[in-house]
Amino acid sequence: MTPRVLMYHGVDHVARERDPHGMFVTPANFRAQMEHLVAAGFVPVTEQAYLAARDGARLPRKAVLITFDDGYQGVGEHAAPILESLGIPSVLYVPVDLLGGRATWLGDRLRYPLLSAGEVQGLRAQGMAIGAHGSDHADLTRAGDTDLRRQTVEARAALTELVGEEVATFAFPYGLHDRRVRAAVEAAGYRAAFSVHDPAGRFGIQRVDVNATDTLRTLRVKLHGLYPAARRTSRHVPRTRRLVHDLLGSAYDGPGAVAGPAVPVEVVRS
């Protein structure tokens, strides 16, 4: 069994009216979620251990890979120290041409700052793996051949030079991909690529999204082995999805999550 893969975006304090899509988990909730993973017996794995599992290596039944998309500055400021304190590895996917800029795709209400090239190098030195997220966070299914090469081949080369080692994995901006895009990512030399809700083999690996509305109760649901298939089904029945969140609660509306005591972490690194 391959590990579950959790997908985060930002970790910071962002008001709901500025974050209508719930992209930013508060630092307190993020710590509580990470501590819950460990207390519940989940085993965080490194990117390399995850790839080994895709190649047939055996990992614990409750192995989990933590990923972040977009390269928001709060990941370095808030998430990285929490992960380091708990000994939890992760992978950060960044649009290499936008490092040091701001996220224009979030809308005018929240032009959130992105990590700089130096900050990405610092996170890699601390142990966070770095993956590619295209060059400029564009929808790759709309890219022409020349641009698609820039977003895959050239992005990988630029990131490899930046972090001083081969960049192994890719995450599709907006989770969007098609057969042509997946083939381009594979041809560029990546060993795997991550989507969101649309699985397509090794170069379209489904992830479980964790967002600002999640509580520990909804996280437990999302960690269930049947959740990905149920999530795909609920996309076609929005009322069902809303009902689940109404029953389980929302981190926006309920009391803040409280982190429990630190728990020793078993980590699979290779």
PDB file of C-alpha atoms in Angstrom:
ATOM      1  CA  MET A   1       0.000   0.000   0.000  1.00  0.00           C
ATOM      2  CA  THR A   2       1.403   3.412  -0.956  1.00  0.00           C
ATOM      3  CA  PRO A   3       1.299   6.124   1.714  1.00  0.00           C
ATOM      4  CA  ARG A   4      -1.503   8.647   2.039  1.00  0.00           C
ATOM      5  CA  VAL A   5      -0.484  12.079   0.764  1.00  0.00           C
ATOM      6  CA  LEU A   6      -1.758  15.235   2.464  1.00  0.00           C
ATOM      7  CA  MET A   7      -1.769  18.534   0.553  1.00  0.00           C
ATOM      8  CA  TYR A   8      -1.515  21.877   2.324  1.00  0.00           C
ATOM      9  CA  HIS A   9      -1.140  25.346   0.862  1.00  0.00           C
ATOM     10  CA  GLY A  10      -0.537  28.181   3.335  1.00  0.00           C
ATOM     11  CA  VAL A  11      -0.001  28.166   7.089  1.00  0.00           C
ATOM     12  CA  ASP A  12      -0.710  31.564   8.593  1.00  0.00           C
ATOM     13  CA  HIS A  13      -3.379  33.769  10.197  1.00  0.00           C
ATOM     14  CA  VAL A  14      -5.544  34.977   7.287  1.00  0.00           C
ATOM     15  CA  ALA A  15      -9.072  36.319   7.771  1.00  0.00           C
ATOM     16  CA  ARG A  16     -11.849  34.335   6.153  1.00  0.00           C
ATOM     17  CA  GLU A  17     -12.998  37.260   4.016  1.00  0.00           C
ATOM     18  CA  ARG A  18      -9.510  37.438   2.478  1.00  0.00           C
ATOM     19  CA  ASP A  19      -9.247  33.665   2.065  1.00  0.00           C
ATOM     20  CA  PRO A  20     -12.614  32.540   0.635  1.00  0.00           C
ATOM     21  CA  HIS A  21     -11.159  29.264  -0.637  1.00  0.00           C
ATOM     22  CA  GLY A  22      -9.733  28.319   2.758  1.00  0.00           C
ATOM     23  CA  MET A  23      -6.129  28.023   1.593  1.00  0.00           C
ATOM     24  CA  PHE A  24      -4.505  29.057   4.886  1.00  0.00           C
ATOM     25  CA  VAL A  25      -4.507  26.835   7.981  1.00  0.00           C
ATOM     26  CA  THR A  26      -3.653  28.625  11.215  1.00  0.00           C
ATOM     27  CA  PRO A  27      -0.339  27.692  12.862  1.00  0.00           C
ATOM     28  CA  ALA A  28      -2.170  26.388  15.954  1.00  0.00           C
ATOM     29  CA  ASN A  29      -4.407  24.143  13.887  1.00  0.00           C
ATOM     30  CA  PHE A  30      -1.481  22.943  11.801  1.00  0.00           C
ATOM     31  CA  ARG A  31       0.461  21.949  14.927  1.00  0.00           C
ATOM     32  CA  ALA A  32      -2.603  20.197  16.336  1.00  0.00           C
ATOM     33  CA  GLN A  33      -3.053  18.284  13.075  1.00  0.00           C
ATOM     34  CA  MET A  34       0.582  17.183  12.955  1.00  0.00           C
ATOM     35  CA  GLU A  35       0.504  16.078  16.579  1.00  0.00           C
ATOM     36  CA  HIS A  36      -2.738  14.208  15.910  1.00  0.00           C
ATOM     37  CA  LEU A  37      -1.118  12.314  13.025  1.00  0.00           C
ATOM     38  CA  VAL A  38       1.641  11.102  15.302  1.00  0.00           C
ATOM     39  CA  ALA A  39      -0.658  10.305  18.237  1.00  0.00           C
ATOM     40  CA  ALA A  40      -2.933   8.326  15.888  1.00  0.00           C
ATOM     41  CA  GLY A  41      -0.046   6.129  14.785  1.00  0.00           C
ATOM     42  CA  PHE A  42       0.679   7.643  11.383  1.00  0.00           C
ATOM     43  CA  VAL A  43       4.297   7.450  10.252  1.00  0.00           C
ATOM     44  CA  PRO A  44       5.593  10.472   8.289  1.00  0.00           C
ATOM     45  CA  VAL A  45       7.818   9.531   5.355  1.00  0.00           C
ATOM     46  CA  THR A  46      10.319  11.441   3.258  1.00  0.00           C
ATOM     47  CA  GLU A  47       9.915  12.081  -0.451  1.00  0.00           C
ATOM     48  CA  GLN A  48      12.541   9.427  -1.182  1.00  0.00           C
ATOM     49  CA  ALA A  49      10.811   6.846   1.009  1.00  0.00           C
ATOM     50  CA  TYR A  50       7.534   7.631  -0.734  1.00  0.00           C
ATOM     51  CA  LEU A  51       9.107   7.123  -4.161  1.00  0.00           C
ATOM     52  CA  ALA A  52      10.657   3.863  -2.976  1.00  0.00           C
ATOM     53  CA  ALA A  53       7.180   2.714  -1.959  1.00  0.00           C
ATOM     54  CA  ARG A  54       5.910   3.533  -5.463  1.00  0.00           C
ATOM     55  CA  ASP A  55       8.668   1.219  -6.695  1.00  0.00           C
ATOM     56  CA  GLY A  56       7.576  -1.597  -4.392  1.00  0.00           C
ATOM     57  CA  ALA A  57       9.361  -0.974  -1.089  1.00  0.00           C
ATOM     58  CA  ARG A  58       7.376  -1.858   2.035  1.00  0.00           C
ATOM     59  CA  LEU A  59       6.338   0.910   4.399  1.00  0.00           C
ATOM     60  CA  PRO A  60       4.177   0.976   7.540  1.00  0.00           C
ATOM     61  CA  ARG A  61       0.447   0.659   6.857  1.00  0.00           C
ATOM     62  CA  LYS A  62      -0.202   4.180   8.167  1.00  0.00           C
ATOM     63  CA  ALA A  63       2.628   5.936   6.339  1.00  0.00           C
ATOM     64  CA  VAL A  64       1.847   9.515   5.281  1.00  0.00           C
ATOM     65  CA  LEU A  65       3.582  12.122   3.114  1.00  0.00           C
ATOM     66  CA  ILE A  66       3.087  15.829   3.902  1.00  0.00           C
ATOM     67  CA  THR A  67       3.162  18.232   0.928  1.00  0.00           C
ATOM     68  CA  PHE A  68       2.757  21.989   0.448  1.00  0.00           C
ATOM     69  CA  ASP A  69       1.854  23.727  -2.818  1.00  0.00           C
ATOM     70  CA  ASP A  70       2.710  27.252  -4.012  1.00  0.00           C
ATOM     71  CA  GLY A  71       5.614  28.235  -1.743  1.00  0.00           C
ATOM     72  CA  TYR A  72       3.860  30.691   0.567  1.00  0.00           C
ATOM     73  CA  GLN A  73       6.093  32.541   2.997  1.00  0.00           C
ATOM     74  CA  GLY A  74       4.086  31.316   5.980  1.00  0.00           C
ATOM     75  CA  VAL A  75       5.223  27.763   5.280  1.00  0.00           C
ATOM     76  CA  GLY A  76       8.750  28.843   6.105  1.00  0.00           C
ATOM     77  CA  GLU A  77       7.745  31.106   8.974  1.00  0.00           C
ATOM     78  CA  HIS A  78       5.173  28.883  10.675  1.00  0.00           C
ATOM     79  CA  ALA A  79       4.981  25.342   9.272  1.00  0.00           C
ATOM     80  CA  ALA A  80       8.697  24.553   8.990  1.00  0.00           C
ATOM     81  CA  PRO A  81       9.489  25.203  12.697  1.00  0.00           C
ATOM     82  CA  ILE A  82       6.534  23.046  13.745  1.00  0.00           C
ATOM     83  CA  LEU A  83       7.610  20.210  11.472  1.00  0.00           C
ATOM     84  CA  GLU A  84      11.220  20.501  12.644  1.00  0.00           C
ATOM     85  CA  SER A  85      10.171  20.410  16.300  1.00  0.00           C
ATOM     86  CA  LEU A  86       8.239  17.189  15.670  1.00  0.00           C
ATOM     87  CA  GLY A  87      10.797  15.621  13.335  1.00  0.00           C
ATOM     88  CA  ILE A  88       8.298  15.399  10.465  1.00  0.00           C
ATOM     89  CA  PRO A  89       9.598  15.522   6.857  1.00  0.00           C
ATOM     90  CA  SER A  90       7.708  17.200   4.037  1.00  0.00           C
ATOM     91  CA  VAL A  91       7.868  18.325   0.398  1.00  0.00           C
ATOM     92  CA  LEU A  92       7.415  21.923  -0.770  1.00  0.00           C
ATOM     93  CA  TYR A  93       6.308  22.613  -4.367  1.00  0.00           C
ATOM     94  CA  VAL A  94       7.267  26.043  -5.719  1.00  0.00           C
ATOM     95  CA  PRO A  95       6.760  27.968  -9.006  1.00  0.00           C
ATOM     96  CA  VAL A  96      10.417  28.754  -9.556  1.00  0.00           C
ATOM     97  CA  ASP A  97      10.070  31.930 -11.657  1.00  0.00           C
ATOM     98  CA  LEU A  98       7.896  33.604  -8.998  1.00  0.00           C
ATOM     99  CA  LEU A  99      10.129  33.139  -5.959  1.00  0.00           C
ATOM    100  CA  GLY A 100      10.345  36.362  -3.992  1.00  0.00           C
ATOM    101  CA  GLY A 101       7.128  37.693  -5.533  1.00  0.00           C
ATOM    102  CA  ARG A 102       3.476  37.454  -4.577  1.00  0.00           C
ATOM    103  CA  ALA A 103       0.642  35.064  -5.355  1.00  0.00           C
ATOM    104  CA  THR A 104      -1.455  36.801  -8.006  1.00  0.00           C
ATOM    105  CA  TRP A 105      -3.768  33.804  -8.424  1.00  0.00           C
ATOM    106  CA  LEU A 106      -5.396  34.365  -5.012  1.00  0.00           C
ATOM    107  CA  GLY A 107      -7.108  37.556  -6.170  1.00  0.00           C
ATOM    108  CA  ASP A 108      -6.669  41.203  -5.254  1.00  0.00           C
ATOM    109  CA  ARG A 109      -7.803  40.648  -1.647  1.00  0.00           C
ATOM    110  CA  LEU A 110      -4.765  38.526  -0.838  1.00  0.00           C
ATOM    111  CA  ARG A 111      -1.576  39.030  -2.824  1.00  0.00           C
ATOM    112  CA  TYR A 112       0.264  36.835  -0.354  1.00  0.00           C
ATOM    113  CA  PRO A 113       4.105  36.879  -0.410  1.00  0.00           C
ATOM    114  CA  LEU A 114       6.018  33.870  -1.723  1.00  0.00           C
ATOM    115  CA  LEU A 115       9.270  32.486  -0.384  1.00  0.00           C
ATOM    116  CA  SER A 116      12.473  33.909  -1.847  1.00  0.00           C
ATOM    117  CA  ALA A 117      15.095  31.754  -3.544  1.00  0.00           C
ATOM    118  CA  GLY A 118      17.307  32.067  -0.472  1.00  0.00           C
ATOM    119  CA  GLU A 119      14.484  31.009   1.834  1.00  0.00           C
ATOM    120  CA  VAL A 120      13.824  27.942  -0.314  1.00  0.00           C
ATOM    121  CA  GLN A 121      17.510  27.053  -0.081  1.00  0.00           C
ATOM    122  CA  GLY A 122      17.310  27.485   3.685  1.00  0.00           C
ATOM    123  CA  LEU A 123      14.308  25.175   3.956  1.00  0.00           C
ATOM    124  CA  ARG A 124      16.096  22.550   1.894  1.00  0.00           C
ATOM    125  CA  ALA A 125      19.112  22.837   4.212  1.00  0.00           C
ATOM    126  CA  GLN A 126      16.743  22.207   7.144  1.00  0.00           C
ATOM    127  CA  GLY A 127      15.537  18.985   5.508  1.00  0.00           C
ATOM    128  CA  MET A 128      12.403  19.973   3.578  1.00  0.00           C
ATOM    129  CA  ALA A 129      12.416  18.432   0.086  1.00  0.00           C
ATOM    130  CA  ILE A 130      11.772  20.810  -2.814  1.00  0.00           C
ATOM    131  CA  GLY A 131       9.624  19.930  -5.821  1.00  0.00           C
ATOM    132  CA  ALA A 132       8.502  21.764  -8.953  1.00  0.00           C
ATOM    133  CA  HIS A 133       5.158  23.522  -9.352  1.00  0.00           C
ATOM    134  CA  GLY A 134       5.719  24.802 -12.871  1.00  0.00           C
ATOM    135  CA  SER A 135       7.395  28.115 -13.599  1.00  0.00           C
ATOM    136  CA  ASP A 136       4.636  30.622 -12.903  1.00  0.00           C
ATOM    137  CA  HIS A 137       1.613  28.732 -11.514  1.00  0.00           C
ATOM    138  CA  ALA A 138      -0.107  28.572 -14.904  1.00  0.00           C
ATOM    139  CA  ASP A 139      -2.733  26.027 -15.952  1.00  0.00           C
ATOM    140  CA  LEU A 140      -0.543  23.607 -17.892  1.00  0.00           C
ATOM    141  CA  THR A 141      -3.449  22.127 -19.829  1.00  0.00           C
ATOM    142  CA  ARG A 142      -3.609  25.470 -21.688  1.00  0.00           C
ATOM    143  CA  ALA A 143       0.133  25.736 -22.359  1.00  0.00           C
ATOM    144  CA  GLY A 144       1.629  25.499 -25.844  1.00  0.00           C
ATOM    145  CA  ASP A 145       4.512  23.118 -26.495  1.00  0.00           C
ATOM    146  CA  THR A 146       7.237  25.715 -25.920  1.00  0.00           C
ATOM    147  CA  ASP A 147       5.657  26.969 -22.704  1.00  0.00           C
ATOM    148  CA  LEU A 148       5.037  23.437 -21.473  1.00  0.00           C
ATOM    149  CA  ARG A 149       8.748  22.710 -21.863  1.00  0.00           C
ATOM    150  CA  ARG A 150       9.533  25.861 -19.854  1.00  0.00           C
ATOM    151  CA  GLN A 151       7.107  24.804 -17.129  1.00  0.00           C
ATOM    152  CA  THR A 152       8.546  21.281 -16.836  1.00  0.00           C
ATOM    153  CA  VAL A 153      12.087  20.849 -18.230  1.00  0.00           C
ATOM    154  CA  GLU A 154      13.372  24.359 -17.577  1.00  0.00           C
ATOM    155  CA  ALA A 155      11.656  24.632 -14.197  1.00  0.00           C
ATOM    156  CA  ARG A 156      13.314  21.403 -13.098  1.00  0.00           C
ATOM    157  CA  ALA A 157      16.737  22.607 -14.273  1.00  0.00           C
ATOM    158  CA  ALA A 158      16.359  25.938 -12.474  1.00  0.00           C
ATOM    159  CA  LEU A 159      15.255  24.318  -9.212  1.00  0.00           C
ATOM    160  CA  THR A 160      18.001  21.701  -9.417  1.00  0.00           C
ATOM    161  CA  GLU A 161      20.562  24.472  -9.721  1.00  0.00           C
ATOM    162  CA  LEU A 162      18.968  26.381  -6.851  1.00  0.00           C
ATOM    163  CA  VAL A 163      18.878  23.532  -4.328  1.00  0.00           C
ATOM    164  CA  GLY A 164      21.991  21.708  -5.567  1.00  0.00           C
ATOM    165  CA  GLU A 165      20.358  18.330  -6.158  1.00  0.00           C
ATOM    166  CA  GLU A 166      17.989  16.579  -8.522  1.00  0.00           C
ATOM    167  CA  VAL A 167      14.362  17.657  -8.239  1.00  0.00           C
ATOM    168  CA  ALA A 168      12.402  14.418  -8.207  1.00  0.00           C
ATOM    169  CA  THR A 169       8.696  15.277  -8.156  1.00  0.00           C
ATOM    170  CA  PHE A 170       6.176  17.710  -9.607  1.00  0.00           C
ATOM    171  CA  ALA A 171       2.791  19.062  -8.466  1.00  0.00           C
ATOM    172  CA  PHE A 172       0.326  20.381 -11.046  1.00  0.00           C
ATOM    173  CA  PRO A 173      -0.812  23.995 -10.492  1.00  0.00           C
ATOM    174  CA  TYR A 174      -4.518  23.989  -9.589  1.00  0.00           C
ATOM    175  CA  GLY A 175      -4.306  20.183  -9.711  1.00  0.00           C
ATOM    176  CA  LEU A 176      -5.030  20.364 -13.462  1.00  0.00           C
ATOM    177  CA  HIS A 177      -3.517  17.863 -15.872  1.00  0.00           C
ATOM    178  CA  ASP A 178      -4.271  15.833 -18.968  1.00  0.00           C
ATOM    179  CA  ARG A 179      -2.502  13.085 -20.883  1.00  0.00           C
ATOM    180  CA  ARG A 180      -0.279  15.542 -22.776  1.00  0.00           C
ATOM    181  CA  VAL A 181       0.793  17.376 -19.616  1.00  0.00           C
ATOM    182  CA  ARG A 182       1.490  14.145 -17.736  1.00  0.00           C
ATOM    183  CA  ALA A 183       3.618  12.889 -20.621  1.00  0.00           C
ATOM    184  CA  ALA A 184       5.617  16.143 -20.640  1.00  0.00           C
ATOM    185  CA  VAL A 185       6.296  15.881 -16.908  1.00  0.00           C
ATOM    186  CA  GLU A 186       7.441  12.291 -17.246  1.00  0.00           C
ATOM    187  CA  ALA A 187       9.648  13.128 -20.247  1.00  0.00           C
ATOM    188  CA  ALA A 188      11.240  15.976 -18.265  1.00  0.00           C
ATOM    189  CA  GLY A 189      12.735  13.414 -15.894  1.00  0.00           C
ATOM    190  CA  TYR A 190      10.520  13.695 -12.837  1.00  0.00           C
ATOM    191  CA  ARG A 191       9.918  10.432 -10.996  1.00  0.00           C
ATOM    192  CA  ALA A 192       6.304  11.181 -10.022  1.00  0.00           C
ATOM    193  CA  ALA A 193       3.712  13.957 -10.172  1.00  0.00           C
ATOM    194  CA  PHE A 194       0.865  14.928  -7.844  1.00  0.00           C
ATOM    195  CA  SER A 195      -2.634  16.076  -8.694  1.00  0.00           C
ATOM    196  CA  VAL A 196      -5.463  16.724  -6.237  1.00  0.00           C
ATOM    197  CA  HIS A 197      -8.712  14.823  -6.807  1.00  0.00           C
ATOM    198  CA  ASP A 198      -8.127  13.338 -10.273  1.00  0.00           C
ATOM    199  CA  PRO A 199      -5.890  10.259 -10.063  1.00  0.00           C
ATOM    200  CA  ALA A 200      -3.986   9.097 -13.142  1.00  0.00           C
ATOM    201  CA  GLY A 201      -1.259   6.679 -12.112  1.00  0.00           C
ATOM    202  CA  ARG A 202       2.259   7.644 -11.067  1.00  0.00           C
ATOM    203  CA  PHE A 203       2.092  10.971 -12.908  1.00  0.00           C
ATOM    204  CA  GLY A 204      -1.256  12.005 -11.502  1.00  0.00           C
ATOM    205  CA  ILE A 205      -1.171  10.888  -7.864  1.00  0.00           C
ATOM    206  CA  GLN A 206      -4.219  11.884  -5.862  1.00  0.00           C
ATOM    207  CA  ARG A 207      -3.773  13.821  -2.622  1.00  0.00           C
ATOM    208  CA  VAL A 208      -6.024  14.659   0.321  1.00  0.00           C
ATOM    209  CA  ASP A 209      -6.505  18.416   0.640  1.00  0.00           C
ATOM    210  CA  VAL A 210      -6.398  19.939   4.116  1.00  0.00           C
ATOM    211  CA  ASN A 211      -7.696  23.499   4.381  1.00  0.00           C
ATOM    212  CA  ALA A 212      -8.772  26.250   6.737  1.00  0.00           C
ATOM    213  CA  THR A 213     -12.210  24.756   7.367  1.00  0.00           C
ATOM    214  CA  ASP A 214     -10.844  21.457   8.674  1.00  0.00           C
ATOM    215  CA  THR A 215     -11.043  20.509  12.331  1.00  0.00           C
ATOM    216  CA  LEU A 216      -9.422  17.457  13.903  1.00  0.00           C
ATOM    217  CA  ARG A 217     -12.717  15.650  13.340  1.00  0.00           C
ATOM    218  CA  THR A 218     -12.756  16.351   9.606  1.00  0.00           C
ATOM    219  CA  LEU A 219      -9.063  15.471   9.412  1.00  0.00           C
ATOM    220  CA  ARG A 220      -9.817  12.037  10.914  1.00  0.00           C
ATOM    221  CA  VAL A 221     -12.400  11.516   8.165  1.00  0.00           C
ATOM    222  CA  LYS A 222      -9.935  12.581   5.493  1.00  0.00           C
ATOM    223  CA  LEU A 223      -7.311  10.191   6.828  1.00  0.00           C
ATOM    224  CA  HIS A 224      -9.651   7.232   6.388  1.00  0.00           C
ATOM    225  CA  GLY A 225      -8.589   4.936   3.582  1.00  0.00           C
ATOM    226  CA  LEU A 226     -11.950   5.288   1.825  1.00  0.00           C
ATOM    227  CA  TYR A 227     -11.960   9.087   1.860  1.00  0.00           C
ATOM    228  CA  PRO A 228     -10.345   9.734  -1.581  1.00  0.00           C
ATOM    229  CA  ALA A 229     -12.977   7.675  -3.404  1.00  0.00           C
ATOM    230  CA  ALA A 230     -15.770   9.265  -1.356  1.00  0.00           C
ATOM    231  CA  ARG A 231     -14.376  12.735  -2.120  1.00  0.00           C
ATOM    232  CA  ARG A 232     -14.412  12.049  -5.848  1.00  0.00           C
ATOM    233  CA  THR A 233     -18.042  10.955  -5.593  1.00  0.00           C
ATOM    234  CA  SER A 234     -19.051  13.988  -3.513  1.00  0.00           C
ATOM    235  CA  ARG A 235     -17.740  16.341  -6.180  1.00  0.00           C
ATOM    236  CA  HIS A 236     -20.826  15.426  -8.145  1.00  0.00           C
ATOM    237  CA  VAL A 237     -23.120  15.833  -5.111  1.00  0.00           C
ATOM    238  CA  PRO A 238     -22.218  19.213  -3.501  1.00  0.00           C
ATOM    239  CA  ARG A 239     -25.062  18.962  -1.012  1.00  0.00           C
ATOM    240  CA  THR A 240     -23.513  15.815   0.459  1.00  0.00           C
ATOM    241  CA  ARG A 241     -20.160  17.520   0.851  1.00  0.00           C
ATOM    242  CA  ARG A 242     -21.732  20.492   2.635  1.00  0.00           C
ATOM    243  CA  LEU A 243     -23.665  18.181   4.951  1.00  0.00           C
ATOM    244  CA  VAL A 244     -20.492  16.364   6.032  1.00  0.00           C
ATOM    245  CA  HIS A 245     -18.810  19.644   6.964  1.00  0.00           C
ATOM    246  CA  ASP A 246     -21.932  20.856   8.780  1.00  0.00           C
ATOM    247  CA  LEU A 247     -21.968  17.691  10.869  1.00  0.00           C
ATOM    248  CA  LEU A 248     -18.261  17.618  11.649  1.00  0.00           C
ATOM    249  CA  GLY A 249     -17.702  21.322  12.181  1.00  0.00           C
ATOM    250  CA  SER A 250     -15.552  24.029  10.665  1.00  0.00           C
ATOM    251  CA  ALA A 251     -12.315  25.458  12.015  1.00  0.00           C
ATOM    252  CA  TYR A 252     -13.527  28.898  10.965  1.00  0.00           C
ATOM    253  CA  ASP A 253     -16.642  28.750  13.115  1.00  0.00           C
ATOM    254  CA  GLY A 254     -15.733  26.460  15.994  1.00  0.00           C
ATOM    255  CA  PRO A 255     -13.304  26.921  18.857  1.00  0.00           C
ATOM    256  CA  GLY A 256      -9.605  26.924  17.963  1.00  0.00           C
ATOM    257  CA  ALA A 257      -7.776  23.633  17.957  1.00  0.00           C
ATOM    258  CA  VAL A 258      -5.545  23.034  20.931  1.00  0.00           C
ATOM    259  CA  ALA A 259      -2.305  21.185  20.430  1.00  0.00           C
ATOM    260  CA  GLY A 260      -1.716  18.214  22.662  1.00  0.00           C
ATOM    261  CA  PRO A 261       1.535  17.122  24.261  1.00  0.00           C
ATOM    262  CA  ALA A 262       4.497  16.347  22.033  1.00  0.00           C
ATOM    263  CA  VAL A 263       4.693  12.698  20.983  1.00  0.00           C
ATOM    264  CA  PRO A 264       7.832  10.845  19.798  1.00  0.00           C
ATOM    265  CA  VAL A 265       7.727  10.553  15.994  1.00  0.00           C
ATOM    266  CA  GLU A 266       8.710   7.494  13.975  1.00  0.00           C
ATOM    267  CA  VAL A 267       9.908   8.700  10.567  1.00  0.00           C
ATOM    268  CA  VAL A 268      10.721   6.599   7.492  1.00  0.00           C
ATOM    269  CA  ARG A 269      13.476   8.368   5.553  1.00  0.00           C
ATOM    270  CA  SER A 270      14.627   5.861   2.961  1.00  0.00           C
TER     271      SER A 270
END
